[in-house]
Amino acid sequence: MAETEKRITLENVDMRAFLGFNDENLRALEARFTCSINVRGENFVLRGVSDEVDLVEKILKEMAFVLNTKGSLLASDINIIMDLTLDGREVISAGEYDTIVLYTKNDVIKAKTQGQVNYLQAARKNDICFAIGPAGTGKTYLAVALAVASLKKGTVKKIVLARPAVEAGESLGFLPGDLREKIDPYLRPLYDALDDMLPFDKLKAYLEKGVIEIVPLAYMRGRTLNSAYVILDEAQNTTDTQMKMLLTRLGVNSKAIITGDITQIDLPSKTVSGLIKAHEILKGIDGVGFVYFDKTDVVRHKLVKDIIDAYEKFYDKKPQR
């Protein structure tokens, strides 16, 4: 049979743990297969018979899945993976690997709905991605996971998370505490997402060194962000001017995700949402992607979908004044 060559990349993998002492994990593979495996950084070059190359690719990806899920990769794990693969079974289902965003100590963050799969594809393809839809669809959480994955991989050097500090009936000046204590409640959801994805010590170090910044949107004015992953959350509460300001902060080798729910606008009446305006102005520009979620993409408590549905039905039936 004719030989083939395939190149694959394993992202977010501790290569030292993956390869094992003196590459013993790769030697275990080569003992079972005639396919050659050459490693260059995160890249693997496989050469051999086509069917065997495909099997080895699947095994390498499942090894990465096990390592990042368990935090370790033992010789017994590799033997089980090889046995299952040769028997036609899988540790992860077909196609699932591409839906995985980030491995954490306790979990795997991945797309769980078709809307989220579309979201990942759009965010990876475009330098600017808008994610629009109701609460609970994972817009912000997946955006933060994508940013952390890019930081770990080294494709960006910093993460900037921004939110408009829309005041719901209270002025920041009348709230107790210093400036940080006043704005932290608005930024808390972003901290919560990061807490799930990074060890406490690592997150603390990143925040102290400015590798990760969590800031109110107003603090972005006048900056140029190079090699950064920028996330604007709750973008429905930006003005047209604020949205333009944020988007024009992007520098070389930077990406941005803008998330929002146009049914939850808290701006003063007659103020047009910057998210709605951006959708009108930027749709169709190459490199700018738009993804739309609906209640079928909600991944919170099972009652959240029912709550959204009930509110929609109530207001649809309510007479318009």
Short mmCIF file of C-alpha atoms in Angstrom, two decimals:
data_model
loop_
_atom_site.label_atom_id
_atom_site.label_comp_id
_atom_site.label_asym_id
_atom_site.label_seq_id
_atom_site.Cartn_x
_atom_site.Cartn_y
_atom_site.Cartn_z
CA MET A 1 0.00 0.00 0.00
CA ALA A 2 1.12 3.57 -0.73
CA GLU A 3 2.56 5.58 2.13
CA THR A 4 1.22 8.93 3.23
CA GLU A 5 2.37 11.82 5.42
CA LYS A 6 0.20 13.74 7.86
CA ARG A 7 1.02 16.71 10.08
CA ILE A 8 -1.01 17.34 13.24
CA THR A 9 -0.79 19.85 16.07
CA LEU A 10 -1.70 19.21 19.71
CA GLU A 11 -2.57 22.47 21.45
CA ASN A 12 -2.56 23.18 25.19
CA VAL A 13 -0.54 20.05 25.94
CA ASP A 14 2.36 19.69 28.38
CA MET A 15 4.76 18.10 25.88
CA ARG A 16 7.16 16.84 28.55
CA ALA A 17 4.40 14.86 30.25
CA PHE A 18 2.94 13.85 26.90
CA LEU A 19 6.15 12.39 25.48
CA GLY A 20 7.29 10.81 28.76
CA PHE A 21 10.79 10.29 30.10
CA ASN A 22 13.17 9.89 27.14
CA ASP A 23 10.12 9.83 24.83
CA GLU A 24 8.99 6.50 26.29
CA ASN A 25 5.35 7.20 25.43
CA LEU A 26 6.18 7.58 21.75
CA ARG A 27 8.30 4.46 21.84
CA ALA A 28 5.28 2.54 23.14
CA LEU A 29 3.37 3.67 20.06
CA GLU A 30 6.18 2.83 17.65
CA ALA A 31 6.39 -0.64 19.20
CA ARG A 32 2.78 -1.31 18.10
CA PHE A 33 2.83 0.42 14.72
CA THR A 34 5.20 0.68 11.76
CA CYS A 35 4.22 4.33 11.28
CA SER A 36 7.08 6.77 12.01
CA ILE A 37 6.44 9.66 14.41
CA ASN A 38 8.59 12.80 14.34
CA VAL A 39 8.02 15.59 16.86
CA ARG A 40 8.76 19.27 16.29
CA GLY A 41 7.47 21.35 19.17
CA GLU A 42 3.69 20.87 19.28
CA ASN A 43 3.71 19.46 15.75
CA PHE A 44 3.80 15.78 14.84
CA VAL A 45 4.71 14.38 11.44
CA LEU A 46 3.35 10.89 10.79
CA ARG A 47 4.56 8.77 7.87
CA GLY A 48 3.29 5.33 6.95
CA VAL A 49 0.38 3.42 5.50
CA SER A 50 -2.72 5.64 5.35
CA ASP A 51 -4.95 3.53 7.65
CA GLU A 52 -2.22 3.23 10.26
CA VAL A 53 -1.41 6.95 10.13
CA ASP A 54 -5.08 7.70 10.82
CA LEU A 55 -5.07 5.32 13.80
CA VAL A 56 -1.93 6.87 15.27
CA GLU A 57 -3.38 10.36 14.84
CA LYS A 58 -6.49 9.30 16.75
CA ILE A 59 -4.37 7.73 19.51
CA LEU A 60 -2.22 10.87 19.88
CA LYS A 61 -5.32 13.04 20.25
CA GLU A 62 -6.85 10.70 22.80
CA MET A 63 -3.58 10.62 24.72
CA ALA A 64 -3.74 14.43 24.87
CA PHE A 65 -7.35 14.24 26.05
CA VAL A 66 -6.47 11.82 28.86
CA LEU A 67 -3.38 13.79 29.92
CA ASN A 68 -5.22 17.07 30.15
CA THR A 69 -8.27 15.54 31.82
CA LYS A 70 -6.38 13.48 34.44
CA GLY A 71 -3.26 15.62 34.71
CA SER A 72 -1.06 12.58 34.02
CA LEU A 73 -0.43 10.01 31.31
CA LEU A 74 0.70 6.55 32.40
CA ALA A 75 1.96 3.62 30.33
CA SER A 76 -1.22 1.78 31.30
CA ASP A 77 -3.31 4.66 29.94
CA ILE A 78 -1.53 4.46 26.59
CA ASN A 79 -2.02 0.72 26.34
CA ILE A 80 -5.74 1.08 27.08
CA ILE A 81 -6.07 3.85 24.48
CA MET A 82 -4.29 1.76 21.86
CA ASP A 83 -6.39 -1.32 22.64
CA LEU A 84 -9.65 0.66 22.49
CA THR A 85 -8.66 2.37 19.24
CA LEU A 86 -7.61 -0.86 17.55
CA ASP A 87 -10.91 -2.35 18.71
CA GLY A 88 -12.82 0.48 17.04
CA ARG A 89 -13.76 2.24 20.25
CA GLU A 90 -12.84 5.74 21.42
CA VAL A 91 -11.99 7.63 24.59
CA ILE A 92 -13.59 10.72 23.04
CA SER A 93 -16.25 10.55 20.37
CA ALA A 94 -15.55 11.23 16.71
CA GLY A 95 -15.28 14.96 16.00
CA GLU A 96 -15.30 15.95 19.67
CA TYR A 97 -11.63 16.91 19.74
CA ASP A 98 -12.27 19.97 17.56
CA THR A 99 -14.97 21.17 19.98
CA ILE A 100 -12.59 21.22 22.95
CA VAL A 101 -11.49 24.73 23.89
CA LEU A 102 -9.48 24.28 27.07
CA TYR A 103 -8.42 21.61 29.51
CA THR A 104 -8.59 22.52 33.19
CA LYS A 105 -7.53 20.57 36.25
CA ASN A 106 -11.03 19.26 36.87
CA ASP A 107 -12.83 19.47 33.57
CA VAL A 108 -12.75 19.91 29.82
CA ILE A 109 -14.31 23.08 28.44
CA LYS A 110 -15.91 22.36 25.09
CA ALA A 111 -18.80 23.31 22.85
CA LYS A 112 -21.98 21.56 23.99
CA THR A 113 -24.53 22.78 21.43
CA GLN A 114 -24.49 23.39 17.69
CA GLY A 115 -24.66 27.12 18.36
CA GLN A 116 -21.52 26.87 20.48
CA VAL A 117 -19.76 24.84 17.78
CA ASN A 118 -20.59 27.60 15.29
CA TYR A 119 -19.26 30.11 17.82
CA LEU A 120 -15.89 28.36 18.14
CA GLN A 121 -15.54 28.12 14.37
CA ALA A 122 -16.33 31.81 13.90
CA ALA A 123 -14.00 32.92 16.72
CA ARG A 124 -11.13 30.84 15.35
CA LYS A 125 -11.70 32.03 11.77
CA ASN A 126 -12.20 35.77 12.37
CA ASP A 127 -10.12 38.37 14.18
CA ILE A 128 -13.32 39.99 15.47
CA CYS A 129 -16.31 37.87 16.47
CA PHE A 130 -19.69 39.04 17.76
CA ALA A 131 -21.71 36.57 19.84
CA ILE A 132 -25.32 37.63 20.31
CA GLY A 133 -27.93 35.75 22.30
CA PRO A 134 -29.67 35.18 25.65
CA ALA A 135 -28.10 34.56 29.04
CA GLY A 136 -26.85 31.07 29.79
CA THR A 137 -25.64 30.22 26.28
CA GLY A 138 -21.94 30.26 27.23
CA LYS A 139 -21.02 33.36 25.23
CA THR A 140 -18.75 34.89 27.85
CA TYR A 141 -17.47 31.65 29.36
CA LEU A 142 -16.32 30.22 26.02
CA ALA A 143 -14.81 33.57 25.03
CA VAL A 144 -12.68 33.58 28.20
CA ALA A 145 -11.71 29.94 27.59
CA LEU A 146 -10.61 30.76 24.02
CA ALA A 147 -8.54 33.66 25.34
CA VAL A 148 -6.88 31.54 28.05
CA ALA A 149 -6.12 28.81 25.49
CA SER A 150 -4.48 31.37 23.19
CA LEU A 151 -2.44 32.73 26.10
CA LYS A 152 -1.26 29.24 27.05
CA LYS A 153 -0.37 28.48 23.46
CA GLY A 154 1.58 31.73 23.16
CA THR A 155 -0.36 33.17 20.22
CA VAL A 156 -1.18 36.24 22.35
CA LYS A 157 0.75 37.86 25.17
CA LYS A 158 -2.11 39.23 27.22
CA ILE A 159 -5.85 39.08 27.79
CA VAL A 160 -8.00 42.18 28.25
CA LEU A 161 -11.53 41.68 29.57
CA ALA A 162 -13.82 44.70 29.52
CA ARG A 163 -17.38 45.45 30.57
CA PRO A 164 -19.43 48.64 30.52
CA ALA A 165 -20.22 49.69 34.11
CA VAL A 166 -23.84 50.55 33.47
CA GLU A 167 -25.33 51.93 36.64
CA ALA A 168 -28.69 50.32 37.44
CA GLY A 169 -30.22 53.14 39.48
CA GLU A 170 -27.10 53.83 41.57
CA SER A 171 -24.21 56.16 40.93
CA LEU A 172 -20.73 54.74 41.42
CA GLY A 173 -19.88 57.85 43.40
CA PHE A 174 -22.43 56.93 46.07
CA LEU A 175 -21.31 53.31 46.44
CA PRO A 176 -18.98 52.55 49.37
CA GLY A 177 -15.27 51.78 49.00
CA ASP A 178 -12.44 52.80 46.69
CA LEU A 179 -12.63 52.69 42.88
CA ARG A 180 -11.75 48.99 42.64
CA GLU A 181 -14.37 48.06 45.22
CA LYS A 182 -16.93 50.09 43.30
CA ILE A 183 -16.29 48.52 39.90
CA ASP A 184 -15.57 44.91 40.95
CA PRO A 185 -19.27 43.94 41.15
CA TYR A 186 -19.62 44.78 37.45
CA LEU A 187 -16.59 42.67 36.58
CA ARG A 188 -17.30 39.72 38.89
CA PRO A 189 -18.59 37.35 36.15
CA LEU A 190 -15.24 37.64 34.37
CA TYR A 191 -13.31 36.82 37.54
CA ASP A 192 -15.59 33.82 38.11
CA ALA A 193 -14.86 32.43 34.65
CA LEU A 194 -11.11 32.81 35.14
CA ASP A 195 -11.31 31.15 38.55
CA ASP A 196 -12.64 28.02 36.81
CA MET A 197 -9.88 27.95 34.23
CA LEU A 198 -6.64 28.85 35.99
CA PRO A 199 -5.04 27.80 39.28
CA PHE A 200 -5.35 30.52 41.93
CA ASP A 201 -1.62 31.26 42.09
CA LYS A 202 -1.30 31.48 38.31
CA LEU A 203 -4.32 33.76 38.00
CA LYS A 204 -3.06 35.99 40.81
CA ALA A 205 0.34 36.30 39.11
CA TYR A 206 -1.22 37.09 35.75
CA LEU A 207 -3.41 39.80 37.28
CA GLU A 208 -0.52 41.34 39.22
CA LYS A 209 1.74 41.42 36.15
CA GLY A 210 -0.96 42.76 33.85
CA VAL A 211 -0.91 39.66 31.65
CA ILE A 212 -4.65 39.52 32.34
CA GLU A 213 -6.51 42.80 32.76
CA ILE A 214 -10.14 43.12 33.82
CA VAL A 215 -11.25 46.70 33.33
CA PRO A 216 -14.33 48.87 32.85
CA LEU A 217 -14.80 49.79 29.20
CA ALA A 218 -14.18 53.48 29.86
CA TYR A 219 -10.57 52.68 30.81
CA MET A 220 -9.82 51.43 27.28
CA ARG A 221 -9.76 54.85 25.67
CA GLY A 222 -6.45 55.92 24.12
CA ARG A 223 -4.84 52.47 24.24
CA THR A 224 -3.44 50.28 21.47
CA LEU A 225 -3.53 46.57 22.24
CA ASN A 226 -0.95 44.46 20.42
CA SER A 227 -0.77 40.64 20.69
CA ALA A 228 -3.85 40.70 22.89
CA TYR A 229 -7.09 38.78 23.18
CA VAL A 230 -9.77 41.36 23.91
CA ILE A 231 -13.22 40.43 25.22
CA LEU A 232 -16.04 42.94 25.57
CA ASP A 233 -18.86 41.49 27.65
CA GLU A 234 -22.42 42.87 28.01
CA ALA A 235 -21.84 44.83 24.80
CA GLN A 236 -25.54 45.63 24.43
CA ASN A 237 -24.94 48.27 27.11
CA THR A 238 -22.32 50.17 25.11
CA THR A 239 -23.07 53.29 23.13
CA ASP A 240 -22.19 53.53 19.46
CA THR A 241 -19.18 55.70 20.35
CA GLN A 242 -17.95 53.26 22.99
CA MET A 243 -18.21 50.31 20.62
CA LYS A 244 -16.22 52.09 17.93
CA MET A 245 -13.62 53.09 20.54
CA LEU A 246 -13.19 49.49 21.70
CA LEU A 247 -12.92 48.02 18.20
CA THR A 248 -10.32 50.59 17.16
CA ARG A 249 -8.07 49.66 20.12
CA LEU A 250 -6.97 46.45 18.36
CA GLY A 251 -3.33 46.35 17.35
CA VAL A 252 -1.11 43.88 15.54
CA ASN A 253 -1.79 40.17 16.13
CA SER A 254 -4.85 40.81 18.28
CA LYS A 255 -8.30 39.25 18.36
CA ALA A 256 -11.57 40.37 19.88
CA ILE A 257 -14.82 38.76 20.94
CA ILE A 258 -17.83 40.94 21.67
CA THR A 259 -20.72 39.33 23.54
CA GLY A 260 -24.16 40.64 24.34
CA ASP A 261 -27.90 40.10 24.59
CA ILE A 262 -29.94 42.69 22.69
CA THR A 263 -33.04 41.83 24.76
CA GLN A 264 -31.29 43.01 27.96
CA ILE A 265 -30.35 46.61 27.16
CA ASP A 266 -30.00 48.83 30.26
CA LEU A 267 -29.06 52.06 28.49
CA PRO A 268 -31.13 55.23 28.94
CA SER A 269 -34.13 55.49 26.66
CA LYS A 270 -33.43 56.82 23.17
CA THR A 271 -29.77 55.75 23.45
CA VAL A 272 -28.97 53.33 20.62
CA SER A 273 -27.03 50.22 21.65
CA GLY A 274 -23.54 50.04 20.19
CA LEU A 275 -24.03 46.31 19.67
CA ILE A 276 -27.10 46.83 17.49
CA LYS A 277 -25.36 49.58 15.54
CA ALA A 278 -22.22 47.48 15.02
CA HIS A 279 -24.38 44.68 13.63
CA GLU A 280 -25.80 47.11 11.06
CA ILE A 281 -22.45 48.67 10.13
CA LEU A 282 -19.99 45.76 10.23
CA LYS A 283 -21.95 42.79 8.95
CA GLY A 284 -20.39 41.54 5.72
CA ILE A 285 -16.85 42.79 6.44
CA ASP A 286 -14.25 40.07 5.88
CA GLY A 287 -12.62 39.08 9.17
CA VAL A 288 -15.64 40.09 11.26
CA GLY A 289 -17.95 37.22 12.22
CA PHE A 290 -21.42 37.18 13.79
CA VAL A 291 -22.88 34.23 15.69
CA TYR A 292 -26.42 34.10 17.03
CA PHE A 293 -27.65 31.99 19.94
CA ASP A 294 -31.18 31.10 20.97
CA LYS A 295 -32.77 29.31 23.92
CA THR A 296 -31.78 25.89 22.51
CA ASP A 297 -28.15 26.84 23.29
CA VAL A 298 -28.77 27.51 26.99
CA VAL A 299 -26.45 25.31 29.06
CA ARG A 300 -27.35 26.46 32.57
CA HIS A 301 -29.91 24.84 34.86
CA LYS A 302 -32.61 23.03 32.87
CA LEU A 303 -35.22 25.52 34.18
CA VAL A 304 -33.46 28.47 32.49
CA LYS A 305 -34.78 27.44 29.06
CA ASP A 306 -38.30 27.20 30.49
CA ILE A 307 -37.95 30.61 32.15
CA ILE A 308 -36.79 32.23 28.89
CA ASP A 309 -39.63 30.53 27.04
CA ALA A 310 -42.23 31.67 29.59
CA TYR A 311 -41.08 35.30 29.42
CA GLU A 312 -41.13 35.24 25.61
CA LYS A 313 -44.69 33.89 25.57
CA PHE A 314 -45.84 36.39 28.19
CA TYR A 315 -44.52 39.45 26.36
CA ASP A 316 -45.57 38.15 22.93
CA LYS A 317 -49.20 37.98 24.16
CA LYS A 318 -49.08 41.30 26.03
CA PRO A 319 -50.87 44.10 24.10
CA GLN A 320 -48.55 46.76 22.74
CA ARG A 321 -49.20 50.33 23.90
#
